[in-house]
């Protein structure tokens, strides 16, 4: 169907190093999550991933915003609780500001519009989509675009590309699809390079979903970088009813634009990471990467 290695080599504007880094970080986070009670040393972790200890320490700290030892001490649940301790007032403020107009909706500076209800009900009929795989900090990223903007973003580990594409196409089964890496490449560069997150170059999104799903995805956009919210908090904003968390959870799970629409920042009430369509290890990696971005000085 397609050769991702050769296509990445000729069409990917994102350097290959981030994807290679993610493979190391993925294995390191999996190991620490499984063995944290044993308090494994840096040397043991480095041996597991096949890397020099000092180099691993530097890479891990840059990615996760804390050292492997600090990661063990904090562990995922404690870190998640810390994010939630930012309290709902942050969500309240960003929601009121972010959704009052088509300006900045979150840290990537995005604008959005919803596909017409008719197009949604027709399951994408008449919608032309271009797609392409690109290297990203979190594995291969599948981007799908229309003439209006980014409509889909998914992740895949090596060997999972065809399954990821089929999964996304099932969401819009009546749309037409064209492989076009050159068309999707600028979107990949814009999404995954923080230096390009600027208000004068907003990222255009197009939502294809029910009215309720679109409202949930809009609300997800209001959760700022370095913070988190619970399903009940999102439900309170969407339906003024925190008990609607189950319906919100289903809509969050159907979010077609991963990372940009930050469903990874939605946690269980206790701080548990709960499910993530592209894997909990990737969710931990994204949250850690974002912690590192927050700690970096702003470039204007």
Coordinates of C-alpha atoms in Angstrom, one line a residue:
X1 CA 0.0 0.0 0.0
X2 CA 2.8 2.4 0.9
X3 CA 6.4 2.4 2.0
X4 CA 6.6 4.6 5.1
X5 CA 10.4 4.5 5.4
X6 CA 11.0 5.8 1.9
X7 CA 8.2 8.3 2.1
X8 CA 9.5 9.7 5.4
X9 CA 13.0 9.9 4.0
X10 CA 11.9 12.1 1.0
X11 CA 8.9 14.0 2.4
X12 CA 9.2 14.4 6.2
X13 CA 10.3 17.9 7.3
X14 CA 10.6 16.8 10.9
X15 CA 14.1 15.4 11.7
X16 CA 14.1 11.6 12.4
X17 CA 15.7 12.1 15.8
X18 CA 12.4 12.9 17.7
X19 CA 10.9 9.6 16.6
X20 CA 14.0 7.7 17.7
X21 CA 14.0 9.5 21.0
X22 CA 10.4 8.5 21.5
X23 CA 11.2 4.8 21.1
X24 CA 13.8 5.2 23.9
X25 CA 11.5 7.2 26.1
X26 CA 8.6 4.7 25.5
X27 CA 10.8 1.8 26.6
X28 CA 12.1 3.7 29.6
X29 CA 8.7 4.8 30.8
X30 CA 7.3 1.3 30.4
X31 CA 10.2 -0.1 32.4
X32 CA 9.9 2.5 35.2
X33 CA 6.1 2.1 35.3
X34 CA 6.5 -1.7 35.7
X35 CA 9.5 -1.6 38.1
X36 CA 9.1 1.6 40.1
X37 CA 8.7 -0.3 43.4
X38 CA 12.2 -1.7 42.9
X39 CA 13.6 1.8 42.6
X40 CA 15.8 0.8 39.6
X41 CA 19.1 2.6 39.2
X42 CA 19.9 4.9 36.3
X43 CA 22.5 2.3 35.2
X44 CA 19.9 -0.5 35.2
X45 CA 17.5 1.7 33.2
X46 CA 20.2 2.6 30.7
X47 CA 21.2 -1.0 30.2
X48 CA 17.5 -1.9 29.5
X49 CA 17.3 0.7 26.7
X50 CA 20.8 0.2 25.5
X51 CA 22.1 3.7 26.2
X52 CA 24.8 5.5 28.0
X53 CA 23.5 6.5 31.5
X54 CA 24.5 10.1 31.3
X55 CA 23.0 10.5 27.8
X56 CA 19.8 8.8 28.9
X57 CA 19.6 11.1 32.0
X58 CA 19.8 14.1 29.7
X59 CA 17.3 12.8 27.2
X60 CA 14.8 11.7 29.8
X61 CA 15.0 15.0 31.7
X62 CA 14.5 17.0 28.5
X63 CA 11.5 14.9 27.6
X64 CA 9.8 14.4 30.9
X65 CA 10.7 17.6 32.7
X66 CA 12.3 15.5 35.5
X67 CA 15.0 12.9 35.9
X68 CA 14.3 9.2 35.9
X69 CA 14.8 9.1 39.7
X70 CA 12.4 12.0 40.2
X71 CA 9.9 10.2 37.8
X72 CA 10.1 7.1 40.1
X73 CA 9.6 9.2 43.2
X74 CA 6.6 11.1 41.7
X75 CA 5.2 8.2 39.7
X76 CA 2.4 8.7 37.3
X77 CA -0.5 9.1 39.8
X78 CA 1.2 11.7 41.9
X79 CA 2.2 13.7 38.8
X80 CA -1.4 13.5 37.6
X81 CA -2.7 14.7 40.9
X82 CA -0.3 17.6 40.8
X83 CA -1.7 18.6 37.4
X84 CA -5.2 18.3 38.8
X85 CA -4.3 20.4 41.8
X86 CA -4.0 23.3 39.5
X87 CA -7.8 23.3 40.2
X88 CA -10.8 23.9 38.0
X89 CA -10.4 27.7 38.1
X90 CA -7.8 27.4 35.4
X91 CA -10.3 25.6 33.2
X92 CA -13.0 28.1 34.1
X93 CA -10.7 31.0 33.0
X94 CA -9.4 29.5 29.9
X95 CA -12.8 28.3 28.9
X96 CA -14.3 31.7 29.2
X97 CA -11.5 33.4 27.3
X98 CA -10.7 30.7 24.8
X99 CA -14.3 30.0 23.6
X100 CA -15.4 33.7 23.5
X101 CA -14.2 34.0 19.9
X102 CA -12.2 32.4 17.1
X103 CA -8.8 33.5 18.6
X104 CA -6.3 31.6 20.7
X105 CA -7.9 28.4 22.0
X106 CA -4.9 26.9 23.6
X107 CA -1.1 26.9 23.5
X108 CA -0.8 25.8 19.9
X109 CA -2.9 28.8 18.8
X110 CA -5.6 27.1 16.9
X111 CA -8.8 28.2 15.2
X112 CA -11.6 25.8 14.4
X113 CA -14.8 25.2 12.5
X114 CA -17.2 22.3 12.5
X115 CA -18.2 20.4 9.3
X116 CA -21.8 20.9 8.4
X117 CA -24.3 18.6 10.2
X118 CA -25.2 17.2 6.8
X119 CA -21.6 16.2 6.0
X120 CA -21.4 14.5 9.4
X121 CA -24.6 12.6 8.9
X122 CA -23.4 11.6 5.4
X123 CA -20.4 10.0 7.1
X124 CA -18.0 12.2 5.2
X125 CA -19.6 11.8 1.8
X126 CA -18.3 14.5 -0.5
X127 CA -15.4 15.3 1.7
X128 CA -11.9 15.0 0.1
X129 CA -9.1 14.1 2.5
X130 CA -5.4 14.0 2.0
X131 CA -3.2 12.0 4.4
X132 CA 0.4 11.3 5.2
X133 CA 2.6 9.8 7.8
X134 CA 5.4 11.9 9.4
X135 CA 7.9 11.5 12.1
X136 CA 6.9 13.1 15.4
X137 CA 8.1 13.1 19.1
X138 CA 5.5 10.4 19.8
X139 CA 6.1 7.9 17.0
X140 CA 4.7 8.1 13.5
X141 CA 1.9 10.6 13.2
X142 CA -0.8 10.2 10.6
X143 CA -2.3 13.6 9.6
X144 CA -5.5 13.9 7.6
X145 CA -6.5 17.3 6.1
X146 CA -9.3 18.8 4.1
X147 CA -9.2 22.1 2.1
X148 CA -10.4 23.7 5.4
X149 CA -7.7 22.4 7.7
X150 CA -6.5 19.5 9.9
X151 CA -9.3 17.0 10.4
X152 CA -7.4 14.0 11.8
X153 CA -4.3 13.2 13.7
X154 CA -3.4 9.7 15.0
X155 CA -0.2 7.9 16.1
X156 CA 1.3 4.6 15.2
X157 CA 4.3 2.6 16.2
X158 CA 6.4 0.9 13.5
X159 CA 4.4 -1.8 11.7
X160 CA 1.0 -0.3 12.8
X161 CA 0.7 2.3 10.0
X162 CA -1.9 0.4 8.0
X163 CA -4.0 -0.3 11.0
X164 CA -3.9 3.4 12.1
X165 CA -5.0 4.6 8.6
X166 CA -7.8 2.1 8.5
X167 CA -8.9 3.2 12.0
X168 CA -9.1 6.8 10.9
X169 CA -10.9 6.0 7.6
X170 CA -13.6 4.1 9.5
X171 CA -14.5 7.4 11.2
X172 CA -15.4 9.0 7.8
X173 CA -16.1 5.9 5.7
X174 CA -17.7 7.8 2.8
X175 CA -15.0 10.4 2.3
X176 CA -12.5 10.1 -0.5
X177 CA -8.8 9.7 0.4
X178 CA -5.6 10.6 -1.3
X179 CA -2.1 10.0 -0.1
X180 CA -0.3 13.3 -0.2
X181 CA 2.7 13.6 2.1
X182 CA 3.7 17.0 0.7
X183 CA 0.3 18.5 1.5
X184 CA 0.3 17.2 5.1
X185 CA 4.0 17.9 5.9
X186 CA 3.5 21.6 6.7
X187 CA 0.8 20.7 9.2
X188 CA 3.1 18.1 10.9
X189 CA 5.9 20.8 11.2
X190 CA 3.4 23.3 12.6
X191 CA 1.9 20.9 15.2
X192 CA 5.1 19.3 16.6
X193 CA 7.6 22.2 16.7
X194 CA 6.8 24.6 19.6
X195 CA 8.7 27.4 18.0
X196 CA 6.0 27.5 15.4
X197 CA 3.2 27.9 17.9
X198 CA 2.5 31.6 17.2
X199 CA -0.7 33.6 17.1
X200 CA 0.0 35.1 13.7
X201 CA 0.1 31.6 12.1
X202 CA -3.0 29.9 13.7
X203 CA -3.5 26.2 13.0
X204 CA -6.8 25.6 11.3
X205 CA -8.9 22.6 12.5
X206 CA -12.1 21.2 11.1
X207 CA -14.2 19.1 13.4
X208 CA -16.3 16.3 11.9
X209 CA -18.7 15.0 14.6
X210 CA -22.1 15.4 16.3
X211 CA -23.0 18.7 17.9
X212 CA -22.3 17.1 21.3
X213 CA -18.9 15.7 20.3
X214 CA -17.9 19.1 18.8
X215 CA -18.8 20.8 22.0
X216 CA -16.7 18.3 24.0
X217 CA -13.7 18.8 21.7
X218 CA -14.0 22.6 21.9
X219 CA -13.9 22.3 25.7
X220 CA -10.8 20.1 25.5
X221 CA -9.1 22.9 23.7
X222 CA -9.5 25.1 26.8
X223 CA -7.3 22.8 29.0
X224 CA -4.0 24.6 29.0
X225 CA -0.5 23.1 28.5
X226 CA 0.9 21.8 31.8
X227 CA -2.6 21.3 33.4
X228 CA -5.2 18.6 33.4
X229 CA -9.0 18.3 33.9
X230 CA -11.3 15.5 34.9
X231 CA -14.1 14.0 32.8
X232 CA -16.6 15.5 35.3
X233 CA -15.1 19.0 34.9
X234 CA -15.5 18.7 31.2
X235 CA -19.1 17.5 31.6
X236 CA -19.8 20.4 33.9
X237 CA -18.7 22.8 31.1
X238 CA -20.5 21.0 28.3
X239 CA -23.8 20.0 29.9
X240 CA -23.7 21.8 33.2
X241 CA -23.9 18.4 34.7
X242 CA -20.8 16.6 36.1
X243 CA -22.8 13.3 36.1
X244 CA -22.6 13.3 32.3
X245 CA -19.0 12.2 32.6
X246 CA -19.7 8.9 30.9
X247 CA -21.1 10.5 27.8
X248 CA -18.2 13.0 27.8
X249 CA -15.8 10.1 28.1
X250 CA -17.2 8.5 25.0
X251 CA -16.8 11.8 23.0
X252 CA -13.3 12.2 24.3
X253 CA -12.5 8.7 23.1
X254 CA -13.7 9.6 19.7
X255 CA -11.5 12.7 19.4
X256 CA -10.1 12.5 15.9
X257 CA -7.4 15.1 16.3
X258 CA -5.0 13.7 18.9
X259 CA -2.5 15.9 20.7
X260 CA -3.8 19.1 19.1
X261 CA -7.2 18.6 20.8
X262 CA -5.6 17.5 24.1
X263 CA -7.6 14.5 25.2
X264 CA -4.4 13.3 26.9
X265 CA -4.9 16.0 29.5
X266 CA -8.2 14.5 30.7
X267 CA -7.7 12.3 33.8
X268 CA -9.8 10.2 36.2
X269 CA -11.1 11.9 39.3
X270 CA -8.3 10.3 41.4
X271 CA -5.6 11.4 38.9
X272 CA -5.5 8.0 37.2
X273 CA -4.6 8.3 33.5
X274 CA -7.4 5.9 32.5
X275 CA -7.7 4.9 28.8
X276 CA -6.1 6.5 25.8
X277 CA -6.8 5.4 22.2
X278 CA -3.1 5.5 21.3
X279 CA -1.8 3.8 24.5
X280 CA -1.1 4.9 28.1
X281 CA 2.6 4.9 27.6
X282 CA 2.2 7.5 24.8
X283 CA -0.1 9.5 27.1
X284 CA 2.5 9.5 29.8
X285 CA 5.2 10.5 27.2
X286 CA 3.1 13.4 25.9
X287 CA 2.4 14.7 29.4
X288 CA 6.1 14.5 30.3
X289 CA 7.1 16.2 27.0
X290 CA 4.6 19.0 27.7
X291 CA 6.1 19.4 31.2
X292 CA 9.5 19.9 29.6
X293 CA 8.0 22.5 27.1
X294 CA 6.4 24.4 30.0
X295 CA 9.7 24.7 31.8
X296 CA 11.6 26.0 28.7
X297 CA 11.9 29.8 28.3
X298 CA 9.4 31.3 25.9
X299 CA 10.7 32.4 22.5
X300 CA 8.5 35.4 22.1

